[in-house]
Tab-separated table of C-alpha atoms in Angstrom:
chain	number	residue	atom	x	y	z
A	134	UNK	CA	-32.059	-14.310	-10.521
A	135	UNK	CA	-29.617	-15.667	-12.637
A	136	UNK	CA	-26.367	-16.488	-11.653
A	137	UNK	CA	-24.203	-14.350	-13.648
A	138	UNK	CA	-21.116	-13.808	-11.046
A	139	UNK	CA	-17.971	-15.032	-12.896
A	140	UNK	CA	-16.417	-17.995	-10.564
A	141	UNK	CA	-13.452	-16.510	-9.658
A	142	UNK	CA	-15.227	-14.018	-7.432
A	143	UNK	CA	-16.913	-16.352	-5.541
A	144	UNK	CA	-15.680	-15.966	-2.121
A	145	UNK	CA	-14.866	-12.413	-2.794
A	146	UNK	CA	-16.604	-9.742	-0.694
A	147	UNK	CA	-15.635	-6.151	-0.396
A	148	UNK	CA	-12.196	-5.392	1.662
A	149	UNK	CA	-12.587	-5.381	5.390
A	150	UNK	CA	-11.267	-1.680	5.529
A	151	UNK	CA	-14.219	-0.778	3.481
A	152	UNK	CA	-16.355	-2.458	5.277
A	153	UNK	CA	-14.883	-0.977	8.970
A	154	UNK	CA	-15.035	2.493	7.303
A	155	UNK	CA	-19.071	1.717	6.602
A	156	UNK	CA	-18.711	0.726	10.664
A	157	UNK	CA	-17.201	3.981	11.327
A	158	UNK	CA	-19.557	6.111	9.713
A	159	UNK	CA	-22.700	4.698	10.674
A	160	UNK	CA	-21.344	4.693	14.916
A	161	UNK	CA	-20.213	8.504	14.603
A	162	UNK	CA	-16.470	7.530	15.072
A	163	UNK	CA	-13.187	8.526	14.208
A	164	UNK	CA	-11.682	6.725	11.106
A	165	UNK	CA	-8.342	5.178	12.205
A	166	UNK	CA	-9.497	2.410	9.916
A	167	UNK	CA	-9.274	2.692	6.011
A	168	UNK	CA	-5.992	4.785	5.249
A	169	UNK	CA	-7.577	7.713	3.787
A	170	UNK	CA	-4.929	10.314	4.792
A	171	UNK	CA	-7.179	13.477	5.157
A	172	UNK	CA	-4.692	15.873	5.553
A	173	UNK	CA	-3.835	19.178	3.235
A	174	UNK	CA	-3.196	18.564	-0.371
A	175	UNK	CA	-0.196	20.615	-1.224
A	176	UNK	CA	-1.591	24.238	-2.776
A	177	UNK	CA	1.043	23.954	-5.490
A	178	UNK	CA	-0.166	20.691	-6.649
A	179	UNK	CA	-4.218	21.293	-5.788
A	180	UNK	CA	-3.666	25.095	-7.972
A	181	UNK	CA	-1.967	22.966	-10.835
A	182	UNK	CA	-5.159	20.604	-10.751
A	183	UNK	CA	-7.328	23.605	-10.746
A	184	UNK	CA	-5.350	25.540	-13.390
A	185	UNK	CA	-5.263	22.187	-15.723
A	186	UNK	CA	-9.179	22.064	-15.686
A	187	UNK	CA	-10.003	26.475	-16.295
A	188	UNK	CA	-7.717	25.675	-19.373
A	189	UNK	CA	-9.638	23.170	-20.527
A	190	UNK	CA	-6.608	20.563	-20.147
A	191	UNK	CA	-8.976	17.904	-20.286
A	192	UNK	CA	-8.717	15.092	-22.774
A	193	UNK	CA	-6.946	12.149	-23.308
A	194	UNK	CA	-3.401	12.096	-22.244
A	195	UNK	CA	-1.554	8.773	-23.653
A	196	UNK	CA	-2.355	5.680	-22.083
A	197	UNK	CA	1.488	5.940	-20.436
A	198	UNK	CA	0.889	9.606	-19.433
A	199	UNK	CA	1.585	13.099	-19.507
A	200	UNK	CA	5.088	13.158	-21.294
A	201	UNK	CA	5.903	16.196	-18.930
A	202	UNK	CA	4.705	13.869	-16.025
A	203	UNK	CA	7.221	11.137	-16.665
A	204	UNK	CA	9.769	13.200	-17.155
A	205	UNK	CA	8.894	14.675	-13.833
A	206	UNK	CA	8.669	10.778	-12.547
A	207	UNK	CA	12.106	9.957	-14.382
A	208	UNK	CA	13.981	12.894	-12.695
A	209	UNK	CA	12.625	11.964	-9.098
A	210	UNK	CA	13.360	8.504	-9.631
A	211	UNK	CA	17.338	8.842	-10.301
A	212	UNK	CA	17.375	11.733	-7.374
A	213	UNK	CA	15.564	9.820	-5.026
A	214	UNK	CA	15.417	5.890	-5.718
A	215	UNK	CA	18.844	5.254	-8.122
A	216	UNK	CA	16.849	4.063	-10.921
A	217	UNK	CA	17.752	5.705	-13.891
A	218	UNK	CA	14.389	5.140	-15.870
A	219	UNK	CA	13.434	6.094	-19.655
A	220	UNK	CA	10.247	8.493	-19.522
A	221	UNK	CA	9.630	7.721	-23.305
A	222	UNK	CA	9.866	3.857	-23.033
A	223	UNK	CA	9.640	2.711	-19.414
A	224	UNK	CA	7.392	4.938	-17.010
A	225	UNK	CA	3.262	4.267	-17.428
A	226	UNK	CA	1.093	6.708	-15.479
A	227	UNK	CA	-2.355	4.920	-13.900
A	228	UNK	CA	-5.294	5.015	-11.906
A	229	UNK	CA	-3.431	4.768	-8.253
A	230	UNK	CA	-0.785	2.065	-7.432
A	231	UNK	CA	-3.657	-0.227	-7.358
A	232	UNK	CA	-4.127	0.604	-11.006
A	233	UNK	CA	-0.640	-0.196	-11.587
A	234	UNK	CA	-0.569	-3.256	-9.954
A	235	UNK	CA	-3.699	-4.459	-11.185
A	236	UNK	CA	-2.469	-3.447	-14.858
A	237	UNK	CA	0.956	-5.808	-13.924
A	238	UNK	CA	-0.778	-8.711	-12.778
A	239	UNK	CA	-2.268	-9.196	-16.223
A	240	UNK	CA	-0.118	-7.692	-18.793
A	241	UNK	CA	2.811	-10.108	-17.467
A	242	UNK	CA	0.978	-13.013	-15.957
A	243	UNK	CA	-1.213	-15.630	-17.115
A	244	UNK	CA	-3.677	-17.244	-15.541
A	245	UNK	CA	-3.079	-20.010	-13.393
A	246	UNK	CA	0.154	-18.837	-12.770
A	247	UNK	CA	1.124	-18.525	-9.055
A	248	UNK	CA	1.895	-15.069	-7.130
A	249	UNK	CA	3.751	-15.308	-3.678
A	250	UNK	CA	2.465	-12.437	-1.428
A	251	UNK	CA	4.224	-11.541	2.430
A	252	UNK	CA	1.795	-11.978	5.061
A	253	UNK	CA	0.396	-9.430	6.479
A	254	UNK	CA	-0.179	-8.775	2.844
A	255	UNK	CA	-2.477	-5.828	1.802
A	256	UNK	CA	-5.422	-7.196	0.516
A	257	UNK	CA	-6.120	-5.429	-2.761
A	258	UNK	CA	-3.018	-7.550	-3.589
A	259	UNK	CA	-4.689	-10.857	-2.635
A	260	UNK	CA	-8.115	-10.097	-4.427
A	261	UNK	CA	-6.440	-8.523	-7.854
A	262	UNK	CA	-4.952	-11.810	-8.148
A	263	UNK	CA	-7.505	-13.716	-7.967
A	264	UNK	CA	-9.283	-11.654	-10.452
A	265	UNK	CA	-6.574	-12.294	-12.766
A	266	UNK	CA	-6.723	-15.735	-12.342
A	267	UNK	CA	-3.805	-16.020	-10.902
A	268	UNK	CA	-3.258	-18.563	-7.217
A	269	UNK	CA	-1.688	-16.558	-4.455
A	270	UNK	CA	-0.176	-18.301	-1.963
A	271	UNK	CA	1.385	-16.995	1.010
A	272	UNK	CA	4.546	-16.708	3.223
A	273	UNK	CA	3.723	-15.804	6.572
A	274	UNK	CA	6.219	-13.399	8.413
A	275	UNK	CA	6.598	-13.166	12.218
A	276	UNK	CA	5.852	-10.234	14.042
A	277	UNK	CA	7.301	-8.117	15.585
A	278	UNK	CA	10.165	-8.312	13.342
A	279	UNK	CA	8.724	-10.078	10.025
A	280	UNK	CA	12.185	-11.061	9.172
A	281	UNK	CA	12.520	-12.094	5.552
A	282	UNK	CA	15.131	-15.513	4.719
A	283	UNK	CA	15.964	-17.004	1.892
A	284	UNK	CA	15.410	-20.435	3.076
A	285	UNK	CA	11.807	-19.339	3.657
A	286	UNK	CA	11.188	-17.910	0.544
A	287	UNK	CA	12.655	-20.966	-1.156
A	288	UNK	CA	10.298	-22.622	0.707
A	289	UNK	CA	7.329	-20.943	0.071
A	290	UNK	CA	7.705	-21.270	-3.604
A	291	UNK	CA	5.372	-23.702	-5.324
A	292	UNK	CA	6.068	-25.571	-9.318
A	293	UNK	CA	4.444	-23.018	-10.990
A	294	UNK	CA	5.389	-19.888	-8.871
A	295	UNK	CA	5.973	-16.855	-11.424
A	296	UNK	CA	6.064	-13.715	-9.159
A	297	UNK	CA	6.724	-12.794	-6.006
A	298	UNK	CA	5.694	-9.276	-4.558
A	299	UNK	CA	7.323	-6.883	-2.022
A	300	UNK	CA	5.631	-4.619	-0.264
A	301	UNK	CA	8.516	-1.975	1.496
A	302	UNK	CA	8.098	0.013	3.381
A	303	UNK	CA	4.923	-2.427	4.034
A	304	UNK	CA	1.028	-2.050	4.682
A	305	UNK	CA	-0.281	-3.118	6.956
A	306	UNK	CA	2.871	-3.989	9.028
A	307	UNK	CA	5.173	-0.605	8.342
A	308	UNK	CA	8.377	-3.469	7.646
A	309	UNK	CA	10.939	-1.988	5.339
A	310	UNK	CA	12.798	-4.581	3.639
A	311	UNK	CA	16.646	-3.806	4.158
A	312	UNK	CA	19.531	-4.529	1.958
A	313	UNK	CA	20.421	-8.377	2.999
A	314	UNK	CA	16.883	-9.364	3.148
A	315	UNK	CA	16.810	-7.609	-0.811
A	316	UNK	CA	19.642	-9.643	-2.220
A	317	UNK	CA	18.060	-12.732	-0.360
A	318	UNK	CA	15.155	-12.249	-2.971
A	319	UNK	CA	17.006	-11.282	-5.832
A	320	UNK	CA	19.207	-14.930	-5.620
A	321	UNK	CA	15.375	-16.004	-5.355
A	322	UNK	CA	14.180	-14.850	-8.038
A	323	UNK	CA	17.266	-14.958	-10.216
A	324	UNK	CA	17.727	-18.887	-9.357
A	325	UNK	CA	13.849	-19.244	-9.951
A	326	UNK	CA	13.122	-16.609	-13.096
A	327	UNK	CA	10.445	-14.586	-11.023
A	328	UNK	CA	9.401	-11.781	-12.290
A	329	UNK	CA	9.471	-9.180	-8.755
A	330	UNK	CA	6.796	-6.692	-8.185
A	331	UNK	CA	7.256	-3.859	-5.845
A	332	UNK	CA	4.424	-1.459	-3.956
A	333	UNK	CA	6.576	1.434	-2.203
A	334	UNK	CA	3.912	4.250	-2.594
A	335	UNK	CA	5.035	4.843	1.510
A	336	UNK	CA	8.370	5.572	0.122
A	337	UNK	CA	8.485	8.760	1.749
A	338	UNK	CA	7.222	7.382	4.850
A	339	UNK	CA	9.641	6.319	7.184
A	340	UNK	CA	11.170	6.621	10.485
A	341	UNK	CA	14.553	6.875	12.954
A	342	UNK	CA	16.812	7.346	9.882
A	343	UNK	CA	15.945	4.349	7.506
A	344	UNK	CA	16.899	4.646	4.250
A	345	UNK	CA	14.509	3.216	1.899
A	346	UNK	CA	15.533	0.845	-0.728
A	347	UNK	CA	13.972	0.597	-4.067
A	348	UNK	CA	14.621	-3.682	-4.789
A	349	UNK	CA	14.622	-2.600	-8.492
A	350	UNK	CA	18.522	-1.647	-7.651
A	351	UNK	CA	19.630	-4.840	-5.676
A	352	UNK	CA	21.694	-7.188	-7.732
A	353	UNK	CA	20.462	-6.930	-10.742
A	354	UNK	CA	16.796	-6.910	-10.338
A	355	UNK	CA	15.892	-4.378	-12.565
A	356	UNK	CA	15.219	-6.473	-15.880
A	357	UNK	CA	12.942	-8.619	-14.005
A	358	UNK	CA	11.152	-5.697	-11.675
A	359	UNK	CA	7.632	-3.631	-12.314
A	360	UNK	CA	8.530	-0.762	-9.394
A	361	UNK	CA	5.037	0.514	-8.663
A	362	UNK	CA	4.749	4.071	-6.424
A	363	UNK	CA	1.939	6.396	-5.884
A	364	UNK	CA	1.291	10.156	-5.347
A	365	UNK	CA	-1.742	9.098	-3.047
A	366	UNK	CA	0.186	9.310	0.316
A	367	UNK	CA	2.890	11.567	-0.788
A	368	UNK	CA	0.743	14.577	-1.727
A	369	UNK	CA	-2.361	13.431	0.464
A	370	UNK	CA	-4.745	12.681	-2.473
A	371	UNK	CA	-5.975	9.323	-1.889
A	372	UNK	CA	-9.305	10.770	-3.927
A	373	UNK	CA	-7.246	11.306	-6.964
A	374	UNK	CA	-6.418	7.955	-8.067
A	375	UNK	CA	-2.525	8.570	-9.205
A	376	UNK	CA	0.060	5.905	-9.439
A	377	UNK	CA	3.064	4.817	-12.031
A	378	UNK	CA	4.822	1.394	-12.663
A	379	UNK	CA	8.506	1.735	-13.522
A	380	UNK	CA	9.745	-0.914	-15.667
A	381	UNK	CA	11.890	-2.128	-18.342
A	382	UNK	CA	10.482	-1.239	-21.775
A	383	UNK	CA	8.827	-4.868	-23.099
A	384	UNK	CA	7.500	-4.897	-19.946
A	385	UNK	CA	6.440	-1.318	-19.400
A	386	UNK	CA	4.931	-1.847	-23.025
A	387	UNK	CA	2.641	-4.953	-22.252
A	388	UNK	CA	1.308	-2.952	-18.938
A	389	UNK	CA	0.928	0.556	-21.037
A	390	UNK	CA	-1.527	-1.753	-23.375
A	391	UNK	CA	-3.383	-3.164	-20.686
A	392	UNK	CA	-3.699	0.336	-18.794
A	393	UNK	CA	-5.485	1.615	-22.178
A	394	UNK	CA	-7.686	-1.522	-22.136
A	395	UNK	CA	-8.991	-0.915	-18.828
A	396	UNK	CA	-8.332	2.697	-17.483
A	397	UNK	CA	-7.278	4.383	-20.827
A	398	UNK	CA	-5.509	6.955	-18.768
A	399	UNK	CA	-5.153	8.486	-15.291
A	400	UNK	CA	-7.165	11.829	-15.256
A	401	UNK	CA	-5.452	14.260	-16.982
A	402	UNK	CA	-6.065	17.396	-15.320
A	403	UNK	CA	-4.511	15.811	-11.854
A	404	UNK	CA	-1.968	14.342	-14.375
A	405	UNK	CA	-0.728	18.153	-14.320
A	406	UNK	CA	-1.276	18.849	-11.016
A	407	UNK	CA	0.913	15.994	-9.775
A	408	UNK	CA	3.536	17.205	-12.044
A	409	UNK	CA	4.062	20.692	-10.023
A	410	UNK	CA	4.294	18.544	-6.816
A	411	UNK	CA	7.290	17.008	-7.923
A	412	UNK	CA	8.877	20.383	-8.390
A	413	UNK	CA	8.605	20.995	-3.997
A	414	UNK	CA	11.903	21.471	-2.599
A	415	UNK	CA	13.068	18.363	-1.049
A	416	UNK	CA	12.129	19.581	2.545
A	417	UNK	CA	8.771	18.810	1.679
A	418	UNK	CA	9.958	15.306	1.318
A	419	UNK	CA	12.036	15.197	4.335
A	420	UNK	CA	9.272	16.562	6.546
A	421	UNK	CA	6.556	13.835	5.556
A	422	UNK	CA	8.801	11.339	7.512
A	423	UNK	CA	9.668	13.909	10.767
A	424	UNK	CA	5.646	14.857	10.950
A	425	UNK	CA	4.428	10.991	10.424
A	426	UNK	CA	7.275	10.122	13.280
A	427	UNK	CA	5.629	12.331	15.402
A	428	UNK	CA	2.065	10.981	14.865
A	429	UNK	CA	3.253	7.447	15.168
A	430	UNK	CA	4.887	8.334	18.980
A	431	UNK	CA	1.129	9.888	20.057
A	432	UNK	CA	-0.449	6.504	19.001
A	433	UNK	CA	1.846	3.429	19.889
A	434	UNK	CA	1.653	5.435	23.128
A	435	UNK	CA	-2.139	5.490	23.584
A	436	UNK	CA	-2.265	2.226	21.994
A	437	UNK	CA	-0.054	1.009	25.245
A	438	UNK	CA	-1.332	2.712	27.551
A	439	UNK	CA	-5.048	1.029	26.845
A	440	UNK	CA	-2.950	-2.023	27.075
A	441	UNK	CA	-2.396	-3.585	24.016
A	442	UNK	CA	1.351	-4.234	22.899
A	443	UNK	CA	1.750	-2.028	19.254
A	444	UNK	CA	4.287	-3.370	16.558
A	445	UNK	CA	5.958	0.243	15.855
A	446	UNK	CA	6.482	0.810	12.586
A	447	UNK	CA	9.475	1.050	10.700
A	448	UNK	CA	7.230	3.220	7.725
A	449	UNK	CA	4.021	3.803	6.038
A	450	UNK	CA	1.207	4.750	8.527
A	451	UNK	CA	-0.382	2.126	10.311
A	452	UNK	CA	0.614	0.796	13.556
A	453	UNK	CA	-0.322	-3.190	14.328
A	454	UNK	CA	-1.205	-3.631	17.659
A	455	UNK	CA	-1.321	-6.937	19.729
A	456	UNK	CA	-4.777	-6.740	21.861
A	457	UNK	CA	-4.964	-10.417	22.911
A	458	UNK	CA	-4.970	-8.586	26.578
A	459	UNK	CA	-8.418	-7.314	26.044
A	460	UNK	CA	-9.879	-10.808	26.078
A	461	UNK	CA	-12.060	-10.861	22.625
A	462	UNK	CA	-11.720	-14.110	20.948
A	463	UNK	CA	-11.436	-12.774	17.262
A	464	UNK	CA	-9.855	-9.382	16.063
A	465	UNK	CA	-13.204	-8.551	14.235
A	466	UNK	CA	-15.273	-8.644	17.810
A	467	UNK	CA	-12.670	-6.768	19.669
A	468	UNK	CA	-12.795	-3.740	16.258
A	469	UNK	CA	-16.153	-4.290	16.600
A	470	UNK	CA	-16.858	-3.164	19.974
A	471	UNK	CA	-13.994	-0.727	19.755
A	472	UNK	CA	-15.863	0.957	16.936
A	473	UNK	CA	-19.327	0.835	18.735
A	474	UNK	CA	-18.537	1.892	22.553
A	475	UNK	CA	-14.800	3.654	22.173
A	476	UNK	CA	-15.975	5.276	18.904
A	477	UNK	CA	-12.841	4.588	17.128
A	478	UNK	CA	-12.351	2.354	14.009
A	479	UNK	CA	-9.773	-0.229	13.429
A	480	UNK	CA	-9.186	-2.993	11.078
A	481	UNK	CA	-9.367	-6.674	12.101
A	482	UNK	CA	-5.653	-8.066	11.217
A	483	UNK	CA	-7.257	-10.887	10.285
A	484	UNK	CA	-8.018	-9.015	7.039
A	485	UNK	CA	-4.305	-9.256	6.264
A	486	UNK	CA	-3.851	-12.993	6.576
A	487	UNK	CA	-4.737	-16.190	5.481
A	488	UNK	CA	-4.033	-17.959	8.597
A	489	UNK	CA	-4.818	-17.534	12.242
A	490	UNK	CA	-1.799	-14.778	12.990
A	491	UNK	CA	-3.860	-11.981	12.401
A	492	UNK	CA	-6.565	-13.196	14.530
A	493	UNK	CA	-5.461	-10.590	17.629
A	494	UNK	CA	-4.098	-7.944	15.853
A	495	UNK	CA	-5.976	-4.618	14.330
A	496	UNK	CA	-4.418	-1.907	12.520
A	497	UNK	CA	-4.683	1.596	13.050
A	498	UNK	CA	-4.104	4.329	11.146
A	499	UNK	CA	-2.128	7.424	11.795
A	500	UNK	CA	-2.439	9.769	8.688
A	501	UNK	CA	-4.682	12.501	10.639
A	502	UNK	CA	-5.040	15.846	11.389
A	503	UNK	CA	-2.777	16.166	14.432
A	504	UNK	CA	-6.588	17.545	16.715
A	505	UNK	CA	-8.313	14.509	14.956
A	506	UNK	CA	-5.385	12.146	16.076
A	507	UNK	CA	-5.280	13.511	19.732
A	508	UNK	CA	-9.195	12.645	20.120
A	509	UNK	CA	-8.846	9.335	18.636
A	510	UNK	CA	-5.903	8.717	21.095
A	511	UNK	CA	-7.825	9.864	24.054
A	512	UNK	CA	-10.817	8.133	23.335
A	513	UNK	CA	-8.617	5.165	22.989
A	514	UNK	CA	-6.776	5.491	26.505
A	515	UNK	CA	-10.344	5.821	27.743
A	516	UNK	CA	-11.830	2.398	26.086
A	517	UNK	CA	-12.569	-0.270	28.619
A	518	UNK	CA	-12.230	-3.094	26.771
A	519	UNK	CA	-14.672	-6.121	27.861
A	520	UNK	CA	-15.871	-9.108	25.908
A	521	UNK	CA	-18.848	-8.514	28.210
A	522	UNK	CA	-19.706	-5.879	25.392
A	523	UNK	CA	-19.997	-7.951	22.238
């Protein structure tokens, strides 16, 4: 065959959460892999969906959206993040957050340009980058705490360093950047002219009382940000493909063009259906983080009681657990034989790294049906772990 594969793939293979959700499915186990969040879809938004496609609502919206939609977004975001936001000029609809990130990275960037990602870094941030041609490099954070200082970031910047992206509150690690460690990145970037790209589709996400902070409002960010969020998580529609970038209009512009070019526009009829969710009362909202909260108590406590030491979250809806106490020498032989004898999937945390750190951790994830959850937490505080099984 002939070798076709552009270069910059090379070295590319499909995300480990993928590939553990494959793992899952072929061992009969539960999925606390991939973060698929299979819970209820609101009614209001799924009837709106529904209602969208019997009226034959079902052509091209504009490559920025649903005007109704944005408006929607633009209301939401000065209630809810501080940003006040033009729905005309500076609010593009797309295919997920990944859409909107992926959109970003090339209406703004060029290639050969270099992105600085937070490890653990989600890899879908990683891999878009390099299929932009851009270089990613990487600044590793610490657990448990993966403090953020602005001597390290200064560090980790290279000569031709042109972005820098924060993930808050954070996959796979649940950090939520807080206010200091904010203005630390704004001097950053301000000193440095990086442009700042956010992923806070866990927004709603988060636990014991933290506020979340959209960086997009810290010190004068907001010329220099692209604020991507998602309905994915929020309205537990994963399937949907739903995002938005928020951004000043030049640079909202150059990512409406490039959302046209590759995605033309996020499917209309769930356009409209994601519209009506915005219009839940905000105790819909509230109650994401106080049910999540809950979940994440019934895991980190099954996670420790099988012995491993879990990283508990500060959002999102993973939980990293330490399981260098179970004795495998890689995180990918310890999911493995998780997956295969306690019938529960995980993800290596070596998918999240570049270096060694992740190399005994695995993420879980906690976006279940509460029954579902409960098995998967039993059959974990039932797994004897032994390298004996690889």
């Amino acid at each position: 065959m002939p070798g076709f594969e552009a270069r910059r793939l090379r070295g590319l293979v499909q995300s480990d959460i993928r590939r553990m959700s494959r793992e899952s499915d072929r061992a009969g186990a539960i999925n606390l892999g991939q973060g698929i969040c299979d819970l209820p879809t609101p009614p209001a938004v799924a009837e709106a969906a529904k209602a969208a496609i019997d009226a034959d609502r079902s052509v091209y919206s504009y490559p920025e959206g649903d005007l109704a939609l944005r408006e929607a977004i633009a209301a939401k975001l000065g209630r809810d993040n501080g940003i006040q936001a033009r729905p005309d000029t500076e609010i593009v609809v797309t295919a997920g957050a990944t859409g909107a990130y992926t959109t970003a990275v090339n209406a703004l960037l060029d290639p050969g340009d270099g992105i600085l990602l937070m490890e653990p870094y989600y890899g879908y941030h990683l891999n878009a980058a390099v299929v932009a041609g851009l270089e990613p490099h990487c600044l590793t954070l610490e657990p448990p705490g993966f403090a953020v200082t602005e001597d390290a970031l200064r560090a980790a910047l290279r000569p031709h360093t042109r972005a820098v992206v924060v993930c808050t509150p954070a996959n796979p690690s649940g950090k939520m950047f807080g206010r200091a460690e904010l203005e630390a990145v704004a001097r950053v970037a301000h000193e440095r002219d990086l442009l700042v790209i956010t992923d806070e589709i866990y927004e709603y996400i988060r636990f014991d009382g933290r506020p979340h902070i959209s960086p997009a409002t810290v010190d004068g960010l907001w010329p220099r940000t692209v604020s991507i969020m998602g309905l994915s998580k929020t309205f537990s529609i994963t399937g949907w493909r739903m995002g938005y970038a928020v951004a000043p209009a030049p640079l909202a512009r150059a990512i409406a063009l490039v959302n046209d070019l590759y995605y033309v526009c996020a499917p209309t009829p769930l356009q409209h259906g994601v519209t009506a969710g915005f219009g839940l009362p905000t105790t819909y909202f509230a109650g994401l983080a106080t049910d999540y909260q809950r979940k994440r108590e019934r895991l980190c406590e099954a996670l420790a009681a099988a012995g491993t030491r879990p990283i508990v979250p500060q959002g999102a809806y993973y939980v990293l657990a330490d399981v260098s106490d179970w004795g495998f020498p890689t995180a990918w032989e310890a999911a493995g034989v998780l997956v295969e004898h306690g019938k529960v999937a995980s993800v290596p945390g070596s998918a999240f790294y570049q270096g060694p750190t992740g190399d005994q951790l695995l993420r879980f994830c906690f976006a279940k049906d509460d029954a579902v959850l409960d098995a998967a937490c039993e059959r974990i505080r039932r797994f004897q772990p032994s390298p004996a099984l690889m």
